[in-house]
Coordinates of C-alpha atoms in Angstrom, one line a residue:
Chain B
M8 CA 11.9 -18.6 -26.5
N9 CA 9.7 -15.5 -26.7
G10 CA 9.4 -12.5 -24.4
E11 CA 6.3 -13.8 -22.7
L12 CA 8.1 -16.9 -21.5
L13 CA 11.1 -14.8 -20.4
A14 CA 8.8 -12.4 -18.4
F15 CA 6.9 -15.4 -16.9
L16 CA 10.2 -17.0 -15.7
I17 CA 11.5 -13.8 -14.1
L18 CA 8.2 -13.0 -12.5
S19 CA 7.5 -16.5 -11.1
G20 CA 11.1 -16.7 -9.9
A21 CA 10.7 -13.4 -8.1
A22 CA 7.3 -14.6 -6.6
I23 CA 8.9 -17.8 -5.3
L24 CA 12.0 -16.0 -4.1
G25 CA 9.8 -13.6 -2.1
G26 CA 8.0 -16.5 -0.5
I27 CA 11.2 -18.3 0.5
L28 CA 12.7 -15.1 1.9
M29 CA 9.5 -14.5 3.9
I30 CA 9.9 -17.8 5.6
N31 CA 13.7 -17.6 6.1
L32 CA 14.5 -14.0 7.1
K33 CA 14.8 -13.2 10.7
K34 CA 13.6 -9.6 11.0
V35 CA 9.9 -8.9 10.7
V36 CA 10.2 -5.8 8.5
H37 CA 12.4 -7.8 6.0
M38 CA 9.7 -10.4 5.8
L39 CA 7.2 -7.7 5.1
L40 CA 9.2 -6.5 2.1
S41 CA 9.6 -10.0 0.7
V42 CA 5.8 -10.4 0.8
V43 CA 5.6 -7.2 -1.2
L44 CA 8.0 -8.7 -3.7
T45 CA 5.7 -11.7 -4.1
F46 CA 2.5 -9.5 -4.4
V47 CA 4.1 -7.4 -7.2
S48 CA 5.4 -10.4 -9.1
L49 CA 1.9 -12.0 -9.0
A50 CA 0.5 -8.7 -10.4
G51 CA 3.0 -9.0 -13.2
I52 CA 1.8 -12.6 -13.9
Y53 CA -1.8 -11.3 -14.0
I54 CA -0.8 -8.8 -16.6
L55 CA 0.8 -11.6 -18.7
L56 CA -2.6 -13.4 -18.5
S57 CA -4.4 -10.3 -19.9
A58 CA -6.1 -9.6 -16.6
E59 CA -5.1 -6.0 -16.3
F60 CA -7.8 -5.0 -13.9
V61 CA -7.0 -7.8 -11.4
A62 CA -3.3 -7.0 -11.6
V63 CA -3.8 -3.3 -10.8
V64 CA -6.2 -4.1 -8.0
Q65 CA -3.7 -6.7 -6.7
I66 CA -1.1 -3.9 -6.4
L67 CA -3.6 -1.4 -5.0
I68 CA -5.0 -3.6 -2.3
Y69 CA -2.2 -6.0 -1.4
S70 CA 1.0 -4.1 -2.0
G71 CA -0.5 -0.8 -1.0
A72 CA -3.1 -1.1 1.7
I73 CA -2.6 -4.5 3.3
T74 CA 1.2 -4.1 3.6
I75 CA 0.8 -0.7 5.2
I76 CA -1.7 -2.2 7.7
L77 CA 0.8 -5.0 8.4
A78 CA 3.5 -2.5 8.9
F79 CA 1.4 -0.6 11.4
G80 CA 0.6 -3.8 13.2
I81 CA 4.3 -4.6 13.4
M82 CA 5.5 -1.3 14.5
L83 CA 2.8 -0.4 17.0
T84 CA 2.7 -3.7 18.9
N85 CA 5.2 -5.1 21.3
H86 CA 7.4 -7.7 19.7
K87 CA 11.0 -8.8 19.4
A88 CA 12.4 -7.4 16.2
Q89 CA 14.4 -10.5 15.7
E90 CA 13.1 -14.0 15.9
E91 CA 15.1 -16.9 17.4
R92 CA 14.5 -20.3 15.8
S93 CA 15.3 -23.7 17.3
S94 CA 16.1 -26.2 14.6
N95 CA 14.9 -29.7 14.9
R96 CA 16.3 -32.2 12.5
L97 CA 13.6 -34.8 12.8
R98 CA 10.9 -32.3 12.1
A99 CA 12.8 -30.8 9.2
I100 CA 13.1 -34.3 7.6
L101 CA 9.4 -35.1 8.1
V102 CA 8.3 -31.7 6.6
G103 CA 10.7 -32.3 3.7
V104 CA 9.2 -35.7 3.0
G105 CA 5.7 -34.2 3.2
V106 CA 6.6 -31.5 0.8
I107 CA 8.0 -34.0 -1.8
I108 CA 4.8 -36.2 -1.5
F109 CA 2.6 -33.2 -1.8
F110 CA 4.5 -32.1 -5.0
F111 CA 4.2 -35.5 -6.6
T112 CA 0.5 -36.0 -5.8
T113 CA -0.4 -32.5 -7.1
Y114 CA 1.8 -33.1 -10.2
A115 CA 0.0 -36.4 -10.9
G116 CA -3.3 -34.7 -10.4
I117 CA -2.8 -31.8 -12.8
K118 CA -0.5 -33.5 -15.4
N119 CA -3.3 -34.5 -17.8
L120 CA -5.5 -31.5 -17.1
Y121 CA -6.8 -29.8 -20.2
F122 CA -8.0 -26.2 -20.1
G123 CA -9.2 -26.0 -23.7
T124 CA -7.6 -23.6 -26.2
G125 CA -6.4 -20.4 -24.8
A126 CA -8.8 -17.4 -25.1
D127 CA -7.2 -14.7 -27.3
S128 CA -9.7 -11.9 -26.9
L129 CA -9.5 -11.5 -23.1
H130 CA -7.7 -8.2 -23.2
I131 CA -10.4 -6.3 -25.1
D132 CA -12.6 -4.3 -22.7
N133 CA -11.4 -6.4 -19.8
T134 CA -12.7 -4.1 -17.1
Q135 CA -16.1 -3.6 -18.8
K136 CA -16.6 -7.4 -19.1
I137 CA -15.7 -7.9 -15.4
G138 CA -18.2 -5.2 -14.4
E139 CA -20.9 -6.7 -16.6
S140 CA -20.7 -10.2 -15.2
I141 CA -20.4 -9.0 -11.6
F142 CA -23.5 -6.8 -11.9
S143 CA -25.6 -9.2 -14.0
H144 CA -24.7 -12.8 -13.5
Y145 CA -23.0 -12.7 -10.1
V146 CA -25.0 -9.9 -8.6
I147 CA -26.3 -11.9 -5.6
P148 CA -22.9 -13.4 -4.5
F149 CA -21.4 -9.9 -4.9
E150 CA -24.0 -8.3 -2.6
L151 CA -23.6 -11.2 -0.1
V152 CA -19.9 -10.5 0.0
S153 CA -20.5 -6.8 0.6
I154 CA -22.8 -7.8 3.6
V155 CA -20.1 -10.0 5.0
L156 CA -17.6 -7.1 4.8
L157 CA -20.1 -4.8 6.4
V158 CA -20.6 -7.2 9.3
A159 CA -16.8 -7.5 9.8
L160 CA -16.6 -3.7 9.8
M161 CA -19.3 -3.4 12.4
G162 CA -17.7 -6.1 14.5
A163 CA -14.4 -4.2 14.5
V164 CA -16.2 -1.0 15.7
V165 CA -18.0 -3.0 18.5
L166 CA -14.8 -4.5 19.7
T167 CA -12.9 -1.2 19.9
R168 CA -16.0 0.4 21.6
Q169 CA -16.1 -2.2 24.3
R170 CA -12.4 -1.7 25.1
E171 CA -13.0 2.0 25.5
E172 CA -15.7 1.4 28.0
D173 CA -13.5 -1.0 29.9
D174 CA -10.9 1.7 30.2
E175 CA -13.3 4.1 31.8
Chain A
M1040 CA 2.0 2.0 -33.4
E1041 CA 2.0 -1.2 -35.4
W1042 CA 5.7 -1.3 -35.5
V1043 CA 5.9 -1.2 -31.7
S1044 CA 3.3 -4.0 -31.4
G1045 CA 5.4 -6.0 -33.8
L1046 CA 8.4 -5.5 -31.6
L1047 CA 6.5 -6.6 -28.5
A1048 CA 5.6 -9.9 -30.2
S1049 CA 9.0 -10.6 -31.6
E1050 CA 11.8 -12.6 -30.0
P1051 CA 13.7 -10.9 -27.4
S1052 CA 17.1 -9.7 -28.6
S1053 CA 19.6 -7.0 -27.8
S1054 CA 18.5 -4.8 -30.8
N1055 CA 15.0 -5.0 -29.4
F1056 CA 16.3 -4.0 -25.9
F1057 CA 18.2 -1.0 -27.2
T1058 CA 15.2 0.1 -29.3
Y1059 CA 13.1 0.3 -26.2
I1060 CA 15.8 2.2 -24.4
F1061 CA 16.1 4.8 -27.2
I1062 CA 12.2 5.2 -27.2
S1063 CA 12.1 5.9 -23.5
L1064 CA 15.3 8.0 -23.1
P1065 CA 13.7 11.3 -24.4
L1066 CA 11.0 11.0 -21.8
L1067 CA 13.7 10.5 -19.1
S1068 CA 15.6 13.6 -20.2
V1069 CA 12.4 15.7 -20.4
V1070 CA 11.5 14.6 -16.9
L1071 CA 15.0 15.3 -15.5
G1072 CA 15.1 18.7 -17.2
F1073 CA 11.7 19.4 -15.7
V1074 CA 12.9 18.4 -12.2
T1075 CA 15.9 20.7 -12.6
Y1076 CA 13.9 23.8 -13.5
A1077 CA 10.9 23.0 -11.4
I1078 CA 13.1 23.2 -8.3
L1079 CA 14.5 26.5 -9.5
A1080 CA 11.0 27.8 -10.4
E1081 CA 9.6 26.8 -7.1
R1082 CA 12.4 28.6 -5.2
K1083 CA 11.9 31.7 -7.5
V1084 CA 8.0 31.6 -7.1
L1085 CA 8.3 31.2 -3.3
G1086 CA 10.9 34.0 -3.2
Y1087 CA 8.8 36.5 -5.1
I1088 CA 5.6 35.6 -3.1
Q1089 CA 7.6 36.2 0.1
L1090 CA 9.1 39.5 -1.3
R1091 CA 12.6 38.0 -1.8
Y1092 CA 14.7 37.4 -5.0
G1093 CA 15.3 33.7 -4.6
P1094 CA 18.4 32.2 -6.2
N1095 CA 20.2 34.9 -8.2
R1096 CA 23.9 34.3 -8.2
T1097 CA 24.8 31.0 -9.9
G1098 CA 24.3 31.0 -13.7
G1099 CA 23.4 34.6 -14.4
K1100 CA 20.8 36.9 -13.0
F1101 CA 18.0 34.3 -12.7
G1102 CA 20.2 31.6 -11.0
L1103 CA 19.7 29.3 -14.0
L1104 CA 22.5 26.9 -12.8
Q1105 CA 21.5 26.9 -9.2
T1106 CA 19.9 23.4 -9.2
V1107 CA 22.8 22.0 -11.3
A1108 CA 25.2 23.2 -8.8
D1109 CA 23.1 21.8 -5.9
V1110 CA 22.9 18.4 -7.5
L1111 CA 26.7 18.4 -8.2
K1112 CA 27.2 19.2 -4.5
L1113 CA 24.9 16.3 -3.5
L1114 CA 26.7 13.8 -5.8
I1115 CA 30.2 14.5 -4.5
K1116 CA 29.1 14.7 -0.9
E1117 CA 30.2 12.0 1.5
D1118 CA 27.6 9.2 1.7
T1119 CA 27.1 8.6 5.4
R1120 CA 25.2 5.7 7.0
P1121 CA 24.4 5.4 10.7
K1122 CA 26.1 2.6 12.4
Q1123 CA 23.0 1.2 13.9
A1124 CA 21.0 1.4 10.6
D1125 CA 19.6 -1.7 9.0
R1126 CA 22.1 -2.0 6.1
P1127 CA 20.2 -3.8 3.3
L1128 CA 17.0 -1.8 3.9
F1129 CA 18.9 1.5 4.2
W1130 CA 20.3 0.7 0.7
L1131 CA 17.1 -0.5 -0.8
A1132 CA 14.7 2.2 0.5
P1133 CA 15.5 5.0 -2.0
I1134 CA 15.2 2.5 -4.9
I1135 CA 11.7 1.4 -3.7
A1136 CA 10.7 5.0 -3.3
F1137 CA 12.0 6.1 -6.7
V1138 CA 11.2 3.3 -9.2
P1139 CA 7.4 3.6 -9.0
S1140 CA 7.7 7.4 -9.7
F1141 CA 9.0 6.6 -13.2
M1142 CA 6.8 3.6 -13.7
V1143 CA 3.6 5.8 -13.4
L1144 CA 4.9 8.1 -16.3
S1145 CA 4.4 5.3 -18.8
A1146 CA 0.6 5.5 -18.5
I1147 CA 0.2 9.2 -19.2
P1148 CA -0.7 10.3 -22.7
F1149 CA 1.1 13.6 -23.5
T1150 CA -0.3 14.2 -27.1
E1151 CA -2.2 12.2 -29.6
S1152 CA 0.9 10.6 -30.9
V1153 CA 3.3 10.7 -27.9
V1154 CA 1.8 7.8 -25.9
F1155 CA 3.8 5.2 -24.1
A1156 CA 1.3 2.6 -22.9
N1157 CA -2.3 2.4 -24.1
F1158 CA -3.5 0.8 -21.0
G1159 CA -7.1 -0.2 -20.4
V1160 CA -6.9 0.7 -16.7
G1161 CA -4.3 3.5 -16.9
L1162 CA -6.1 5.6 -14.3
L1163 CA -6.1 2.8 -11.6
Y1164 CA -2.6 1.8 -12.6
F1165 CA -1.3 5.3 -11.8
I1166 CA -2.9 5.4 -8.3
A1167 CA -1.9 1.8 -7.5
V1168 CA 1.7 2.1 -8.5
S1169 CA 2.2 5.5 -6.9
G1170 CA 1.1 3.9 -3.6
L1171 CA 4.2 1.7 -3.7
T1172 CA 6.4 4.7 -2.9
T1173 CA 4.9 4.9 0.6
I1174 CA 6.5 1.4 1.3
G1175 CA 9.9 2.9 0.3
I1176 CA 9.4 5.9 2.7
L1177 CA 8.3 3.6 5.5
T1178 CA 11.3 1.4 4.9
A1179 CA 13.6 4.4 4.9
G1180 CA 12.1 5.6 8.2
W1181 CA 12.5 2.2 9.8
A1182 CA 15.9 1.4 8.4
S1183 CA 17.4 4.7 9.6
N1184 CA 16.9 3.6 13.3
N1185 CA 16.1 7.1 14.2
K1186 CA 13.1 8.2 16.1
Y1187 CA 12.4 11.2 13.9
A1188 CA 12.8 9.2 10.8
L1189 CA 10.5 6.5 12.1
M1190 CA 7.8 9.0 13.0
G1191 CA 8.1 10.6 9.6
G1192 CA 7.7 7.3 7.9
M1193 CA 4.6 6.3 10.0
R1194 CA 3.0 9.7 9.4
S1195 CA 3.5 9.2 5.7
A1196 CA 1.9 5.8 5.7
A1197 CA -1.1 7.1 7.8
Q1198 CA -1.6 10.0 5.5
M1199 CA -1.4 7.8 2.4
I1200 CA -4.1 5.5 3.6
S1201 CA -6.4 8.3 4.6
Y1202 CA -6.1 10.4 1.4
E1203 CA -5.9 7.6 -1.2
I1204 CA -9.6 6.8 -0.6
P1205 CA -11.0 10.3 -1.4
L1206 CA -8.5 10.5 -4.3
L1207 CA -10.0 7.4 -5.8
M1208 CA -13.6 8.3 -4.9
S1209 CA -13.3 11.7 -6.6
L1210 CA -12.2 10.0 -9.8
V1211 CA -15.3 7.9 -9.9
G1212 CA -17.2 10.9 -11.3
V1213 CA -14.8 11.3 -14.2
V1214 CA -15.0 7.5 -14.9
L1215 CA -18.9 7.8 -14.8
F1216 CA -18.9 10.6 -17.5
S1217 CA -16.2 9.2 -19.8
G1218 CA -17.3 5.5 -19.4
S1219 CA -13.7 4.4 -19.4
M1220 CA -10.5 4.2 -17.3
N1221 CA -8.2 4.5 -20.3
L1222 CA -6.6 7.9 -20.0
I1223 CA -6.5 8.4 -23.8
E1224 CA -10.2 7.8 -24.1
I1225 CA -10.8 10.2 -21.2
V1226 CA -8.9 12.9 -23.1
E1227 CA -10.8 12.2 -26.3
Q1228 CA -14.1 12.5 -24.4
Q1229 CA -13.2 16.1 -23.4
Q1230 CA -13.0 17.4 -26.9
Y1231 CA -15.5 20.2 -26.3
V1232 CA -16.1 20.4 -22.6
P1233 CA -13.2 19.7 -20.2
Y1234 CA -14.2 17.8 -17.0
I1235 CA -13.3 20.6 -14.7
L1236 CA -16.6 22.2 -15.7
V1237 CA -18.6 19.0 -15.4
Q1238 CA -16.9 17.9 -12.2
P1239 CA -16.0 21.0 -10.2
I1240 CA -16.4 19.3 -6.8
G1241 CA -14.4 16.2 -7.9
F1242 CA -11.7 18.5 -9.2
I1243 CA -11.3 20.4 -5.9
I1244 CA -11.3 17.1 -3.9
F1245 CA -8.8 15.6 -6.2
V1246 CA -6.4 18.5 -6.0
I1247 CA -6.6 18.5 -2.2
A1248 CA -6.0 14.8 -2.0
A1249 CA -3.2 15.0 -4.6
T1250 CA -1.4 17.6 -2.6
A1251 CA -1.6 15.3 0.4
E1252 CA -0.3 12.4 -1.7
L1253 CA 2.6 14.5 -2.9
N1254 CA 3.5 15.4 0.8
R1255 CA 3.5 19.1 0.0
I1256 CA 2.5 22.0 2.3
P1257 CA -0.1 22.2 3.9
F1258 CA 0.1 18.4 4.1
D1259 CA 3.9 17.9 4.5
L1260 CA 3.7 16.3 8.0
P1261 CA 6.1 13.5 7.1
E1262 CA 8.8 16.0 6.6
A1263 CA 7.7 18.9 8.9
E1264 CA 11.1 20.6 9.4
S1265 CA 10.1 22.4 12.6
E1266 CA 8.9 19.2 14.5
L1267 CA 10.6 16.3 12.8
I1268 CA 13.7 18.0 11.5
A1269 CA 13.3 16.4 8.1
G1270 CA 11.3 13.2 8.7
Y1271 CA 12.1 10.0 7.0
H1272 CA 15.2 11.1 5.1
V1273 CA 17.0 12.8 8.0
E1274 CA 19.8 10.2 8.0
Y1275 CA 20.3 10.2 4.2
S1276 CA 22.9 12.2 2.5
G1277 CA 24.5 12.5 -0.9
F1278 CA 23.0 10.7 -3.8
R1279 CA 20.5 8.7 -1.8
F1280 CA 19.0 11.9 -0.5
A1281 CA 19.0 13.1 -4.1
F1282 CA 16.9 10.1 -5.1
F1283 CA 14.3 11.0 -2.6
M1284 CA 14.1 14.5 -3.8
L1285 CA 14.0 13.3 -7.4
A1286 CA 11.2 10.9 -6.6
E1287 CA 9.2 13.8 -5.0
Y1288 CA 9.6 16.1 -8.1
V1289 CA 8.9 13.4 -10.5
Y1290 CA 5.6 12.8 -8.7
L1291 CA 4.9 16.5 -9.0
F1292 CA 5.4 16.1 -12.7
A1293 CA 3.2 13.0 -12.9
M1294 CA 0.5 14.3 -10.7
S1295 CA 0.3 17.6 -12.6
A1296 CA 0.2 15.7 -15.9
L1297 CA -2.6 13.5 -14.5
I1298 CA -4.7 16.5 -13.5
T1299 CA -4.2 18.0 -17.0
V1300 CA -5.3 14.8 -18.5
L1301 CA -8.3 14.1 -16.3
F1302 CA -9.8 17.6 -15.7
L1303 CA -8.3 20.0 -18.2
G1304 CA -8.7 18.0 -21.4
G1305 CA -5.0 17.1 -22.0
W1306 CA -3.9 18.1 -25.4
Q1307 CA -7.4 19.2 -26.6
P1308 CA -7.4 22.9 -27.7
I1309 CA -10.0 25.4 -26.7
P1310 CA -12.5 25.2 -29.6
G1311 CA -11.4 27.7 -32.3
L1312 CA -7.7 27.7 -31.4
G1313 CA -6.9 24.4 -33.0
F1314 CA -4.1 25.8 -35.1
I1315 CA -1.8 25.8 -32.0
P1316 CA -0.1 22.4 -31.9
D1317 CA -1.3 19.9 -29.3
F1318 CA 1.9 19.6 -27.3
V1319 CA 1.8 23.3 -26.7
W1320 CA -1.7 23.0 -25.2
F1321 CA -0.5 20.2 -23.0
A1322 CA 2.5 22.3 -21.8
I1323 CA 0.4 25.3 -21.1
K1324 CA -2.2 23.5 -19.0
F1325 CA 0.5 21.5 -17.3
S1326 CA 2.5 24.6 -16.4
I1327 CA -0.7 26.2 -14.9
V1328 CA -1.2 23.2 -12.6
V1329 CA 2.5 23.1 -11.6
Y1330 CA 2.2 26.8 -10.8
M1331 CA -0.9 26.2 -8.7
F1332 CA 0.9 23.7 -6.6
M1333 CA 3.8 26.1 -5.9
W1334 CA 1.3 28.9 -5.1
I1335 CA -0.5 26.6 -2.6
R1336 CA 2.9 25.8 -1.0
A1337 CA 3.8 29.5 -0.7
T1338 CA 0.5 30.6 0.9
W1339 CA -0.8 27.9 3.3
P1340 CA 0.3 27.1 6.9
R1341 CA 0.9 23.4 7.8
L1342 CA -2.0 21.5 9.3
R1343 CA -1.7 19.7 12.6
A1344 CA -1.7 15.9 12.6
D1345 CA -5.2 15.4 14.1
Q1346 CA -6.6 18.1 11.8
L1347 CA -5.1 16.3 8.9
M1348 CA -6.8 13.0 9.8
E1349 CA -10.2 14.7 10.6
F1350 CA -10.1 16.6 7.4
G1351 CA -9.5 13.5 5.4
W1352 CA -12.1 11.2 6.9
K1353 CA -14.8 13.7 8.0
I1354 CA -14.8 16.2 5.2
L1355 CA -13.1 14.9 2.0
L1356 CA -14.5 11.4 2.1
P1357 CA -18.2 12.4 2.6
A1358 CA -17.8 15.1 0.0
A1359 CA -16.4 12.6 -2.5
M1360 CA -19.3 10.2 -1.8
A1361 CA -21.8 12.9 -2.3
N1362 CA -20.1 13.9 -5.6
I1363 CA -20.6 10.3 -6.8
F1364 CA -24.3 10.5 -6.1
L1365 CA -24.6 13.9 -7.7
S1366 CA -22.7 12.8 -10.8
A1367 CA -24.8 9.7 -11.2
I1368 CA -28.0 11.9 -11.0
V1369 CA -26.7 14.5 -13.4
K1370 CA -25.5 11.9 -15.9
E1371 CA -28.9 10.1 -15.8
L1372 CA -30.9 13.3 -16.2
F1373 CA -28.9 15.3 -18.7
F1374 CA -26.6 13.1 -20.8

């Protein structure tokens, strides 16, 4: 057992724990924090895979910005802080069976998958390589994504504008 | 360096574990010593600027043991918890706020040989991880179940979102000129000319945004004593409160070190004065930055919440954008 495996076990365990807590906790703010746990552990797994840039951006965007926006959404809207759940045994059994079937089909699907030998020079100039391929090979998809984001931004502005006029 | 890489690849064992602890303990003690005397220095500087003496009783004429006595008082104080507080989160919040403040220190190169992590994206790592503290502050505000605490936490989150963007944008200029996000390479690029001369606008924007990220006057709205009593940590006492204060001053340390590395050339000497050892250079530049933060705190009034938001979005962000364009043009024409 080497350090990498140990780190992977801890991080993936924390990520799964975060997901399970997210579903099972009752208070919304507790759920928010368990999502943060999942995001941070995923960033750790990216670092193990030599993807430093993706890991840092994961923390910056997901754990930083998106969590704060979620927190604002929770705290500024009307909601019950605690969620009541009705348990339905039949539904629980059906979902359980579905999960098991899904696990075995996925496992059968990826059991013999071969990724080739692991690349061992990924960590050298990681960010530079990402930049080069985005701005040369993938430049058109990149620009398209930026247009989609711009349209979404403008849509948000239009929606808030209309509400302001309604108020008047 | 090779010895450490060898350790990283070897099997995990207890000797391995203790080696790492002994490597990082000196940094921990340096930072704790800095925090102790930064608090005293801040009170002294504030005192002299406001024509008072500041602490002058405990530990001799200069109050050298004042902070030690304060911390001792905090540690033996009763640890109170509001009855209506959210128990697990109230317990967790100081930890979430404090841990990232020490994590960011690993990315900062202090001298050519004292480097903890040679990290390709060290600059982004610092900004990203320091953002995690806001979650701790927000959690503290929510878990206290107190109106003032919640408002302080929300203000802190709003402030962080608005000022993190100009903070990152003002760094794009530095990254353009150095061609790297590795903090060690950025320092090596400044061998002759520090970036404060190449990037004056970026430097000013960065210092303003950094003051806001540190929640210091004139941007200390999350704590604002006169309107929010003390903001997010109003319900905390004893060592949990001490953790919040410690996180705040460790960030002062980290941010000043980052400004030294990015804009003042880190450990690089002024040409011709190379006989002075590099850690002395780092310490001198670092102390100037810390003093500047104290000076700003002593001489500025607090902004109003709406002025804060307008300043962030309408002045700092466009200025940072313009700085990127300007830097790109200058780099294309003259370098």
